mmCIF file of N, CA and C in Angstrom:
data_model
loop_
_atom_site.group_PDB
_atom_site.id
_atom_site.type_symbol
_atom_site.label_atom_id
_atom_site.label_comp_id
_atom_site.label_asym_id
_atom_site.label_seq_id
_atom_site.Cartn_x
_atom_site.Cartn_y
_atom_site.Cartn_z
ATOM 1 N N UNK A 28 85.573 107.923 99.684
ATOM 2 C CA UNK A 28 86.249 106.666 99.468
ATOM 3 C C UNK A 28 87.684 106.802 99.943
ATOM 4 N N UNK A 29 87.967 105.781 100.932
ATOM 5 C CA UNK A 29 89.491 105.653 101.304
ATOM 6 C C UNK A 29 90.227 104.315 100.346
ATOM 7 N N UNK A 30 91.437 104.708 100.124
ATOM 8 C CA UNK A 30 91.873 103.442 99.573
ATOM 9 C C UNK A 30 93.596 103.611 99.843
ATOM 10 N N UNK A 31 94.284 102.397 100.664
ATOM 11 C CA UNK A 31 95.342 102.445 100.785
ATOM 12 C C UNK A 31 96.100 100.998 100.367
ATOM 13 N N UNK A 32 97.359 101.580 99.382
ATOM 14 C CA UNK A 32 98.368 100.699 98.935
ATOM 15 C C UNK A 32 99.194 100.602 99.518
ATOM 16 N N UNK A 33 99.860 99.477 99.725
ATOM 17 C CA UNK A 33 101.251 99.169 100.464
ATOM 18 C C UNK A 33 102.182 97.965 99.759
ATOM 19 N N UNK A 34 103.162 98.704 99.809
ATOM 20 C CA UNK A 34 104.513 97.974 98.895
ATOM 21 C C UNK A 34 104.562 96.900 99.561
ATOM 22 N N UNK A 35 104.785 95.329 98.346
ATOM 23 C CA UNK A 35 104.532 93.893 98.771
ATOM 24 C C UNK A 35 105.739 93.723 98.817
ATOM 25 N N UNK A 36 107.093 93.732 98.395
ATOM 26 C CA UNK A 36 108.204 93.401 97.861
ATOM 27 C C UNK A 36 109.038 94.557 97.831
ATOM 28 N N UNK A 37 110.349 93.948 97.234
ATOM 29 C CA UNK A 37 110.972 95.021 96.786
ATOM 30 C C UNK A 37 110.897 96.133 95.440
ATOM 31 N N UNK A 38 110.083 95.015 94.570
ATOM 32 C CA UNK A 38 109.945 95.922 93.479
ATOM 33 C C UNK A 38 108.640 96.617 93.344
ATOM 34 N N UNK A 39 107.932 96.387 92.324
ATOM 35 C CA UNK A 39 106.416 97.486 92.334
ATOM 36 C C UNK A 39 105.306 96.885 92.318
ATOM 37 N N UNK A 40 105.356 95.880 93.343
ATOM 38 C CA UNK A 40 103.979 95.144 94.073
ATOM 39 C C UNK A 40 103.383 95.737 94.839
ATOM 40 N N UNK A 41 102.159 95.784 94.548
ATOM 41 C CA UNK A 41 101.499 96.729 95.537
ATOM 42 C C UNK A 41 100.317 96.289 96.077
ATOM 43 N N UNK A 42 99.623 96.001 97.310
ATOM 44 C CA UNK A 42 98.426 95.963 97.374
ATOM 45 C C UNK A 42 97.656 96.871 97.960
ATOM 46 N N UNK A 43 96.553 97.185 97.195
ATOM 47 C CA UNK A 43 95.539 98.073 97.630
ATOM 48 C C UNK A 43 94.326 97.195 98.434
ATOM 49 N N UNK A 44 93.891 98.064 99.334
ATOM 50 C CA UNK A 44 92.828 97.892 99.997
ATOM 51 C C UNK A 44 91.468 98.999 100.101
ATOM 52 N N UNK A 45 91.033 98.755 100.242
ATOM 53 C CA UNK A 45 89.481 99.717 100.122
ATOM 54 C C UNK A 45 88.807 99.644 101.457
ATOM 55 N N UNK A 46 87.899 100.497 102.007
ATOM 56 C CA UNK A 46 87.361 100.918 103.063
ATOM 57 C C UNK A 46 86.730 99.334 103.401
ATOM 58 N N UNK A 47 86.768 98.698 102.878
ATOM 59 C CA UNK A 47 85.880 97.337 103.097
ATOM 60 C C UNK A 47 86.435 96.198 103.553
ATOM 61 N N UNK A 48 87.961 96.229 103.772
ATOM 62 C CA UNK A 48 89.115 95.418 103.507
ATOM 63 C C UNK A 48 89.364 94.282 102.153
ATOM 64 N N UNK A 49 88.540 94.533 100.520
ATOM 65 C CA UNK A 49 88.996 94.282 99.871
ATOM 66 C C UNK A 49 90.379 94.372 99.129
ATOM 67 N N UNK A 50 91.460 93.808 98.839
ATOM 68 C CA UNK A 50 92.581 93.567 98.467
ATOM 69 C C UNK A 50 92.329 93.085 97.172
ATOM 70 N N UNK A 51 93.398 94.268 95.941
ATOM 71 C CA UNK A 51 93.755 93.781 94.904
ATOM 72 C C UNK A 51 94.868 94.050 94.867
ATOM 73 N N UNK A 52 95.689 93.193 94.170
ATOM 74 C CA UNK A 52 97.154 93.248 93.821
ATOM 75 C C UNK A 52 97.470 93.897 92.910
ATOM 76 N N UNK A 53 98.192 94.724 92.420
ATOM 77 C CA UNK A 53 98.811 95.215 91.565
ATOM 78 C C UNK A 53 101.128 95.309 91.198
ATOM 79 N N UNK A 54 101.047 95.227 89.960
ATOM 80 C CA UNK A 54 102.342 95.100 90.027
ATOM 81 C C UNK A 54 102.710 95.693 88.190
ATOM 82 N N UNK A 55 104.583 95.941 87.737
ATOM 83 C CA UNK A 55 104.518 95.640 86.286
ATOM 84 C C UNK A 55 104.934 94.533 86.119
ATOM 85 N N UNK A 56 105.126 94.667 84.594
ATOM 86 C CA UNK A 56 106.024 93.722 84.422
ATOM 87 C C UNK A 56 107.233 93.292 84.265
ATOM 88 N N UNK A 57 107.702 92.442 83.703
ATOM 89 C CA UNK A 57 109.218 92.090 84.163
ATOM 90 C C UNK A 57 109.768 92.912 83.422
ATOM 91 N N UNK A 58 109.186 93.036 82.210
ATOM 92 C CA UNK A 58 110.205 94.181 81.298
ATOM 93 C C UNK A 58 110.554 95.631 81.654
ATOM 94 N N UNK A 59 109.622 95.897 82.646
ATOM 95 C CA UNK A 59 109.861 96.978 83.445
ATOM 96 C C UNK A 59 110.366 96.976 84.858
ATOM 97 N N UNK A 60 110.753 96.203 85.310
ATOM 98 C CA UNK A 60 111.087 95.720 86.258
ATOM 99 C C UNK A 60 110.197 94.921 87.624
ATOM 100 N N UNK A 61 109.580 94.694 87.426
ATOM 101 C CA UNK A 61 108.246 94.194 88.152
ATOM 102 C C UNK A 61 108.283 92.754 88.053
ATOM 103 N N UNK A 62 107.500 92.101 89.232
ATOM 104 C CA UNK A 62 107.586 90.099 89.095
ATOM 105 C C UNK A 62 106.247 89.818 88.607
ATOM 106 N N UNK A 63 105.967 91.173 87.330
ATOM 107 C CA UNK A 63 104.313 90.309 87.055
ATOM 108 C C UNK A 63 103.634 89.262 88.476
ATOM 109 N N UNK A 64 103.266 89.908 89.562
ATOM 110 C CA UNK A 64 102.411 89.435 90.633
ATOM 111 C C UNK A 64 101.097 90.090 90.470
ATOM 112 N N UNK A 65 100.761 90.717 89.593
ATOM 113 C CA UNK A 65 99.466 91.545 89.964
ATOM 114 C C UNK A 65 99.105 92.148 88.678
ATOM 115 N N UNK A 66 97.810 92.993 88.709
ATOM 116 C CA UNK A 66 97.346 93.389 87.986
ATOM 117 C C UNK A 66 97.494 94.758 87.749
ATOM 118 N N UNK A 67 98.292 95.100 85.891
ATOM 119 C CA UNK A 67 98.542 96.569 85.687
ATOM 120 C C UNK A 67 97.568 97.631 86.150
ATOM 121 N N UNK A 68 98.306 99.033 86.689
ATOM 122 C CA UNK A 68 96.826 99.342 87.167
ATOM 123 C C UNK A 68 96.086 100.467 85.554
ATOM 124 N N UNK A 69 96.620 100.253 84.465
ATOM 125 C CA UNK A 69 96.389 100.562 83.357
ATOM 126 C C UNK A 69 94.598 99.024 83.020
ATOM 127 N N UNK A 70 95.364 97.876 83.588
ATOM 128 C CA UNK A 70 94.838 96.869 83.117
ATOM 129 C C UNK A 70 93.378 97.375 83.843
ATOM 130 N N UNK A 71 93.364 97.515 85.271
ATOM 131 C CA UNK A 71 92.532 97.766 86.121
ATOM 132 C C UNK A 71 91.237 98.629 85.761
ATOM 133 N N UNK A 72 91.459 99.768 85.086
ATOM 134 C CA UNK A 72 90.562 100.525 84.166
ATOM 135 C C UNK A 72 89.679 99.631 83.815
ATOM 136 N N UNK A 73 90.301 99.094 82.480
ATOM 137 C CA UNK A 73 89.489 98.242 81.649
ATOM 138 C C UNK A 73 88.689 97.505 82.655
ATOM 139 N N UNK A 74 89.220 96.393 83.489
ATOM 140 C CA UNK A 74 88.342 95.629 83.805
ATOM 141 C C UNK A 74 87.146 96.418 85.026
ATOM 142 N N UNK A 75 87.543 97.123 85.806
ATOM 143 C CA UNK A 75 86.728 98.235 86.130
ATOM 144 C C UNK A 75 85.076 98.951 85.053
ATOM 145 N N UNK A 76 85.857 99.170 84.013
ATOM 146 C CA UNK A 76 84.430 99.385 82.965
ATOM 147 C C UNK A 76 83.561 98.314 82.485
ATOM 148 N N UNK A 77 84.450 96.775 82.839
ATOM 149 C CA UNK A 77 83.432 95.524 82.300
ATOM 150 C C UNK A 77 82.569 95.468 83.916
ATOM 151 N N UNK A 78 83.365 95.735 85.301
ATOM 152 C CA UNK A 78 82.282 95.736 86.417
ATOM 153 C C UNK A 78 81.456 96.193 86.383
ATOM 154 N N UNK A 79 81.755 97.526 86.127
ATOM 155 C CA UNK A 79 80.697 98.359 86.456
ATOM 156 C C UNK A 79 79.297 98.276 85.116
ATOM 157 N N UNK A 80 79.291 97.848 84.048
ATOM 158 C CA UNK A 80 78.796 97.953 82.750
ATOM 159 C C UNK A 80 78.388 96.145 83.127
ATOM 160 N N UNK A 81 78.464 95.513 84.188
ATOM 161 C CA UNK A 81 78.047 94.376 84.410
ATOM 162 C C UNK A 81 76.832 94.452 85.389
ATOM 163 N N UNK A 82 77.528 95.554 86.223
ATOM 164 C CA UNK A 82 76.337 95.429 87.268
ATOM 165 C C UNK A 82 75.092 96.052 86.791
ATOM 166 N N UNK A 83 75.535 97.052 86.016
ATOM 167 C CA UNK A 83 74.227 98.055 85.750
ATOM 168 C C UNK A 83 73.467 96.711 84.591
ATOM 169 N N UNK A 84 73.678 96.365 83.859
ATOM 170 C CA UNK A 84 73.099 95.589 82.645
ATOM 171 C C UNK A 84 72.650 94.232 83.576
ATOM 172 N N UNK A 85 73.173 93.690 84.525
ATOM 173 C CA UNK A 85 72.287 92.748 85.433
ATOM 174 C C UNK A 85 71.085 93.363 86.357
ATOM 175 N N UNK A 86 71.617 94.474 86.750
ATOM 176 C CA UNK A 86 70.614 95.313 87.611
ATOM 177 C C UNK A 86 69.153 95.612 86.659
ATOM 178 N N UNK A 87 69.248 95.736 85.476
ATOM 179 C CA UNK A 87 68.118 96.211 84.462
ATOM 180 C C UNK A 87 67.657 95.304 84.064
ATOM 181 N N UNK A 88 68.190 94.038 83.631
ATOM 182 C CA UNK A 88 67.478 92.978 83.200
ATOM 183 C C UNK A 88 66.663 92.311 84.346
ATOM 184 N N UNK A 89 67.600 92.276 85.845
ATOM 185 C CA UNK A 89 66.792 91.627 86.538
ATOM 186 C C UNK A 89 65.101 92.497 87.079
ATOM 187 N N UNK A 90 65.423 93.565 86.887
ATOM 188 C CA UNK A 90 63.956 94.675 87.096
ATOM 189 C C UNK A 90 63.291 94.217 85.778
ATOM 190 N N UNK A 91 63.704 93.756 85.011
ATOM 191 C CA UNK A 91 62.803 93.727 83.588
ATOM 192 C C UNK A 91 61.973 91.861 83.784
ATOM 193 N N UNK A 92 62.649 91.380 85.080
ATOM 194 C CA UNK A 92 62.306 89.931 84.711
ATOM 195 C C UNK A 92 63.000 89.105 83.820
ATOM 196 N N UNK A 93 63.710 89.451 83.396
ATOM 197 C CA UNK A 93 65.091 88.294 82.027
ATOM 198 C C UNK A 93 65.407 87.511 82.900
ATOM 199 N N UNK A 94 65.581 85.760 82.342
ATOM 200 C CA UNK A 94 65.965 84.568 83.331
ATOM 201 C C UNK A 94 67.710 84.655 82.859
ATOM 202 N N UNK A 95 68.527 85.334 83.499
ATOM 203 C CA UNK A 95 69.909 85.396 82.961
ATOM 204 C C UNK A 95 70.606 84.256 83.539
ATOM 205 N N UNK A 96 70.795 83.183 82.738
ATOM 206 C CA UNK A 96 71.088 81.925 83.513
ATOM 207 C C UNK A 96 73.122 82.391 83.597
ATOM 208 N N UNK A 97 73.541 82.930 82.646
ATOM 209 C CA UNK A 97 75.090 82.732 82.560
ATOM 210 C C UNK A 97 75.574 84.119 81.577
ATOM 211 N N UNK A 98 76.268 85.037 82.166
ATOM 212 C CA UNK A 98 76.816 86.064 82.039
ATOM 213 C C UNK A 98 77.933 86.461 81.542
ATOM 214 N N UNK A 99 78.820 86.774 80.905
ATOM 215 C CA UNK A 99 80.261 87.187 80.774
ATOM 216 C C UNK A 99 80.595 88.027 79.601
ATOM 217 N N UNK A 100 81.580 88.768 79.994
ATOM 218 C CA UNK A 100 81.876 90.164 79.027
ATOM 219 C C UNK A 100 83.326 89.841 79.251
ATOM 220 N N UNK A 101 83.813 90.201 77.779
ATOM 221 C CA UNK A 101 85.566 90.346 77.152
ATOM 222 C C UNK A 101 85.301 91.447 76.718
ATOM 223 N N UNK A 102 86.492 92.230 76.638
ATOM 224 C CA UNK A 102 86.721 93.599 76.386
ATOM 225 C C UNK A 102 88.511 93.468 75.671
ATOM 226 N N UNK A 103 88.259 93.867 74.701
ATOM 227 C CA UNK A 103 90.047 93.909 73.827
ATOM 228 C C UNK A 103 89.831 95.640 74.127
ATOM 229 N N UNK A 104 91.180 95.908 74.287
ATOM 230 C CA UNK A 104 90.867 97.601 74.249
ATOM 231 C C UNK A 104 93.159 97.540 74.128
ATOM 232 N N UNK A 105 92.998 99.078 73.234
ATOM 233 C CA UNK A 105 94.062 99.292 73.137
ATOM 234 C C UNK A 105 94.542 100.435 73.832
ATOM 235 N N UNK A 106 95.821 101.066 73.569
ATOM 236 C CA UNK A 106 96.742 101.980 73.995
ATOM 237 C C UNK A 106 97.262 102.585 72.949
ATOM 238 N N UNK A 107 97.498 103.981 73.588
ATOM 239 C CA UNK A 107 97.930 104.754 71.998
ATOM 240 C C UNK A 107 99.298 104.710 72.331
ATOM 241 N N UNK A 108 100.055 104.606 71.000
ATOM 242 C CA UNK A 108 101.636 104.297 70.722
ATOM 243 C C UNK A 108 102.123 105.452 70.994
ATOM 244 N N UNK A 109 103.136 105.002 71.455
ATOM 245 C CA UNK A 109 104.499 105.833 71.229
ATOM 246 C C UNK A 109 104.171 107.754 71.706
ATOM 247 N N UNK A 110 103.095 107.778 72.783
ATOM 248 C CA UNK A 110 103.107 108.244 74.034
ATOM 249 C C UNK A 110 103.516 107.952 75.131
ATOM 250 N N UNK A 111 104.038 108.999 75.936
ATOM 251 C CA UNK A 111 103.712 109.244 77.690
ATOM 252 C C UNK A 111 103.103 110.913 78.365
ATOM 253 N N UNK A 112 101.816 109.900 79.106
ATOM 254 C CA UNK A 112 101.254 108.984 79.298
ATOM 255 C C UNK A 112 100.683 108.213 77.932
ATOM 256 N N UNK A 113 100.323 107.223 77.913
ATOM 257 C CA UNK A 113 99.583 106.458 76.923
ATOM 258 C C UNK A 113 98.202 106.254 77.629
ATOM 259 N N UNK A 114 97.109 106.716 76.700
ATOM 260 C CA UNK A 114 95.771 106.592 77.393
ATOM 261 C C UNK A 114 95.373 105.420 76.793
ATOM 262 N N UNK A 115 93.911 105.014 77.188
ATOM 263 C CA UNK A 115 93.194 104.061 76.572
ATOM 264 C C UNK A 115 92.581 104.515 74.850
ATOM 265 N N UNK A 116 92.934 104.190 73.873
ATOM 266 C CA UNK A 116 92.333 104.818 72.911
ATOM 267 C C UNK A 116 91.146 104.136 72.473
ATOM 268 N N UNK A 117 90.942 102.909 72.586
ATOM 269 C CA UNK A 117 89.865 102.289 72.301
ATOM 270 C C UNK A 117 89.321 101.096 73.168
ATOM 271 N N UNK A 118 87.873 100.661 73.273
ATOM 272 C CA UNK A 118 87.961 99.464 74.151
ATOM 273 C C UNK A 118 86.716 98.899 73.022
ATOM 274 N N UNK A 119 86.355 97.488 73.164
ATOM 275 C CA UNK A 119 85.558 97.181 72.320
ATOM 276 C C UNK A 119 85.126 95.969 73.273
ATOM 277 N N UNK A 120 83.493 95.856 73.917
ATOM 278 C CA UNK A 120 82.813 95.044 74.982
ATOM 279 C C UNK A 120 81.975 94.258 74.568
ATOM 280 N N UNK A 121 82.580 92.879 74.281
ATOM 281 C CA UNK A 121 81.427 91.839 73.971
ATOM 282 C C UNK A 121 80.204 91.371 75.011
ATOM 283 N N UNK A 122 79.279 91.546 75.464
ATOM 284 C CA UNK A 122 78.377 91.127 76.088
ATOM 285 C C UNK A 122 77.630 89.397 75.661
ATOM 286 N N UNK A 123 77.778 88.499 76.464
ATOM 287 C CA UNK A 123 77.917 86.974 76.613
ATOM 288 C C UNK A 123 76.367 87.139 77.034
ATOM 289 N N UNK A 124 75.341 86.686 76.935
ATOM 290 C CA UNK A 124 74.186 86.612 77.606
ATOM 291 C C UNK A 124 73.559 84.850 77.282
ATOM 292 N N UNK A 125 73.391 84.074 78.331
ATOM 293 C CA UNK A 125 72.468 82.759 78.049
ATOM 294 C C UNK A 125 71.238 82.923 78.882
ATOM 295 N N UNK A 126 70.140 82.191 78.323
ATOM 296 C CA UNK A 126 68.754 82.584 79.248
ATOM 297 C C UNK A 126 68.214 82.848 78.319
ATOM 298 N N UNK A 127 66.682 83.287 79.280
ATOM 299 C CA UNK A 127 65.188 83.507 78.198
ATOM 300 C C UNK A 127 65.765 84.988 78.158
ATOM 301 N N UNK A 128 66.488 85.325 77.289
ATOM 302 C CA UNK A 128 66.315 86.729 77.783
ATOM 303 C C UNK A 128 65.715 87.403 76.149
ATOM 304 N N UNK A 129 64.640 88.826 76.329
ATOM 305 C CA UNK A 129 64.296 89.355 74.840
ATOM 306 C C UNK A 129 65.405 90.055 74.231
ATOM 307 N N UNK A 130 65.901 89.729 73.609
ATOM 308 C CA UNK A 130 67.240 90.310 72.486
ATOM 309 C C UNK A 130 67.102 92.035 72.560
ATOM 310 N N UNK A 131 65.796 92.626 72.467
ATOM 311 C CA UNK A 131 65.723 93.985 72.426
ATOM 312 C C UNK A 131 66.223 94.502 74.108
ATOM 313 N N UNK A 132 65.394 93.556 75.043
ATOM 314 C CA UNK A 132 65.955 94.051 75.816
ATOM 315 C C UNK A 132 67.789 94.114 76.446
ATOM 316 N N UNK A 133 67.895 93.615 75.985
ATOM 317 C CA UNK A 133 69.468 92.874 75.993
ATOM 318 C C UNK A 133 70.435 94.166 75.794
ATOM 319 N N UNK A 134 69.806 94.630 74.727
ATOM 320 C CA UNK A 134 70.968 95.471 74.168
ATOM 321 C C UNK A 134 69.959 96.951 74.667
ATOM 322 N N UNK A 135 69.180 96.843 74.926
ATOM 323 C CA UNK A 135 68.776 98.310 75.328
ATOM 324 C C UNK A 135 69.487 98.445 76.673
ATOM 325 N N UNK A 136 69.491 97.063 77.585
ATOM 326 C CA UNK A 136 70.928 97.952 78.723
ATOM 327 C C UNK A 136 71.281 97.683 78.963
ATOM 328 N N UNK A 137 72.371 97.523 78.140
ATOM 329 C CA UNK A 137 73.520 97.565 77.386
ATOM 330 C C UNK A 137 74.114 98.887 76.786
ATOM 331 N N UNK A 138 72.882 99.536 76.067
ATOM 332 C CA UNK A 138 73.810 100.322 75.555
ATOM 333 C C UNK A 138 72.577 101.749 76.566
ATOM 334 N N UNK A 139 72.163 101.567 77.610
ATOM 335 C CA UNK A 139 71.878 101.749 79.002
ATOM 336 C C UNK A 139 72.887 102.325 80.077
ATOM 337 N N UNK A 140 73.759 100.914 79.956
ATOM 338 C CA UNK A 140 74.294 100.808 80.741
ATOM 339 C C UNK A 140 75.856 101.831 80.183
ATOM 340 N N UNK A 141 76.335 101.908 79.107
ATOM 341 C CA UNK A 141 77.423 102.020 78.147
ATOM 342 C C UNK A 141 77.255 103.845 77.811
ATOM 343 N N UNK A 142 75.825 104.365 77.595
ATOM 344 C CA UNK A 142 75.546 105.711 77.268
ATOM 345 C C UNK A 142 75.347 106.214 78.440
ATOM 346 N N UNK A 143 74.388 105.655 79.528
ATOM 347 C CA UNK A 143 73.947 106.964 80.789
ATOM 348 C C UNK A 143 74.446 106.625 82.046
ATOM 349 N N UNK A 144 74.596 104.840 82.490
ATOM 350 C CA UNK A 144 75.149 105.016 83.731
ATOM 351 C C UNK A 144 76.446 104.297 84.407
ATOM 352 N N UNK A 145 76.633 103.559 83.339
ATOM 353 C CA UNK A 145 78.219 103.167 83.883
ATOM 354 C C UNK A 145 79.178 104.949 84.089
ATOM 355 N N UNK A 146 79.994 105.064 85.228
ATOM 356 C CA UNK A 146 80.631 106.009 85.578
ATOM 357 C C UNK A 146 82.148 105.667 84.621
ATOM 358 N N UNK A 147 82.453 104.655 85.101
ATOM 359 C CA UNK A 147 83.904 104.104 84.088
ATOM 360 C C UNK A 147 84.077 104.094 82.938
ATOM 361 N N UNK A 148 82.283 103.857 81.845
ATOM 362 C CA UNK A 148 82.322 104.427 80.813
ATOM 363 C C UNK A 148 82.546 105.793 80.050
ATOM 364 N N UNK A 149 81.752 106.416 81.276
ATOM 365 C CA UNK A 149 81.966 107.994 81.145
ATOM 366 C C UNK A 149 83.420 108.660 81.375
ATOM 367 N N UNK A 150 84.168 108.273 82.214
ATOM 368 C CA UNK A 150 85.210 108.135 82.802
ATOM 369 C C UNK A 150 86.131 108.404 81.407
ATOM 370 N N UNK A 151 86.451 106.992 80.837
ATOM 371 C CA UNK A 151 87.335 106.650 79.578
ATOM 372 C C UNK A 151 86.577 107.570 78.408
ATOM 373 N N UNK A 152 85.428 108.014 78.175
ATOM 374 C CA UNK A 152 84.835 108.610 77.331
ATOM 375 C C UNK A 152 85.672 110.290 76.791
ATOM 376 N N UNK A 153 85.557 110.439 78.701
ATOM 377 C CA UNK A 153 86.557 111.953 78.645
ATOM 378 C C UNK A 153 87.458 112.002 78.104
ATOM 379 N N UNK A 154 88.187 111.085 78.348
ATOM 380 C CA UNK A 154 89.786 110.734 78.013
ATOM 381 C C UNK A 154 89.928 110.642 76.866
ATOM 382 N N UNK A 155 88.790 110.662 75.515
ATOM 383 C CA UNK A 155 88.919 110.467 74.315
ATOM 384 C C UNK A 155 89.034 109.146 73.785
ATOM 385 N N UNK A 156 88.663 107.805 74.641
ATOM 386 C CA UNK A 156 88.089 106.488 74.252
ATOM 387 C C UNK A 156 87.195 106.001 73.343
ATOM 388 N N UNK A 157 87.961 105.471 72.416
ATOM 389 C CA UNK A 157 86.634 104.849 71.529
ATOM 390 C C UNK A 157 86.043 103.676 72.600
ATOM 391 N N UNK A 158 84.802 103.718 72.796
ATOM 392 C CA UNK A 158 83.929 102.660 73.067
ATOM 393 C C UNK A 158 83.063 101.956 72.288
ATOM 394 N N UNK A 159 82.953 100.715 72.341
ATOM 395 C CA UNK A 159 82.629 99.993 71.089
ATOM 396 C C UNK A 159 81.761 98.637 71.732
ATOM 397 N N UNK A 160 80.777 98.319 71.251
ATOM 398 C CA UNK A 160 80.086 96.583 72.072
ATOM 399 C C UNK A 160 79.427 96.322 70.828
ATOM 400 N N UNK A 161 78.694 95.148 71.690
ATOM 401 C CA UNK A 161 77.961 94.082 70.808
ATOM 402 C C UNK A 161 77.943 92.831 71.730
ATOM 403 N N UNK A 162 76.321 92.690 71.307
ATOM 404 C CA UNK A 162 75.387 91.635 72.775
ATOM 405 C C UNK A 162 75.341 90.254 71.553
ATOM 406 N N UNK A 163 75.456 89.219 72.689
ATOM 407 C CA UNK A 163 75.433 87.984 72.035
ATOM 408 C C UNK A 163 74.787 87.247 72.733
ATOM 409 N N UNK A 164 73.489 86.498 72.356
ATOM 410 C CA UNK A 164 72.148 86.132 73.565
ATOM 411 C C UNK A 164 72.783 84.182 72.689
ATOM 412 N N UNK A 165 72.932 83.657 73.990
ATOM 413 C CA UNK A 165 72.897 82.269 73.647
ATOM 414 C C UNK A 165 73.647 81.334 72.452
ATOM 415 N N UNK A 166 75.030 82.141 72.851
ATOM 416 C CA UNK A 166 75.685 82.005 71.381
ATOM 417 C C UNK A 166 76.820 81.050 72.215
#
């Protein structure tokens, strides 16, 4: 994997690109001196573990046959205080599911996707992350 950033501005805007020519922005914030243009790359993690813990849990349901009409995952996750570095200490992943889908299967991958093959899960796991979910079918 290649991936190259290049300074947007004067302050700590950055955009990255990936072997694919995808572009994400990244930046801080103002309190740190940054024009909030982009996304922390602290923030990036997190949402990184809802991708990847998205694809695998669509990838399994759709092999299982589940009609997944409408999808979406929130993730609250914190930071440990009054460190540097400050890691992720906890993340906690609501799973959104609408459709015929069987409730058992739902959460089997889910927590599929969360125990053996999300990499980002495993990833934050090392790091001493609490990981935390809970599937919600048609709510």
């Amino acid at each position: 994997m290649k991936i190259a950033l290049q300074r947007v501005d004067d302050g700590f805007n950055m955009e990255a690109v990936d072997e694919g020519g995808h572009k994400v922005l990244m930046d801080s914030s103002l309190e740190n001196g940054g024009k909030n243009n982009g996304v922390r790359p602290m923030q990036m993690i997190i949402m990184g573990l809802g991708g990847c813990s998205a694809i695998d849990v669509l990838m399994i349901l759709k092999k299982q046959r589940q009609e997944v009409k409408d999808f979406r995952i929130e993730i609250e996750a914190d930071r440990e205080k009054g460190k540097e570095p400050s890691l992720w200490e906890t993340a906690h992943i609501v799973f959104h599911f609408t459709g015929n889908i069987d409730p058992d299967k739902a959460a089997r991958a889910v927590e599929l996707s969360m125990n053996k093959y999300c990499s980002v899960a495993e990833t934050l796991r090392q790091a001493n992350t609490k990981l935390t979910w809970e599937v919600k079918l048609n709510a």
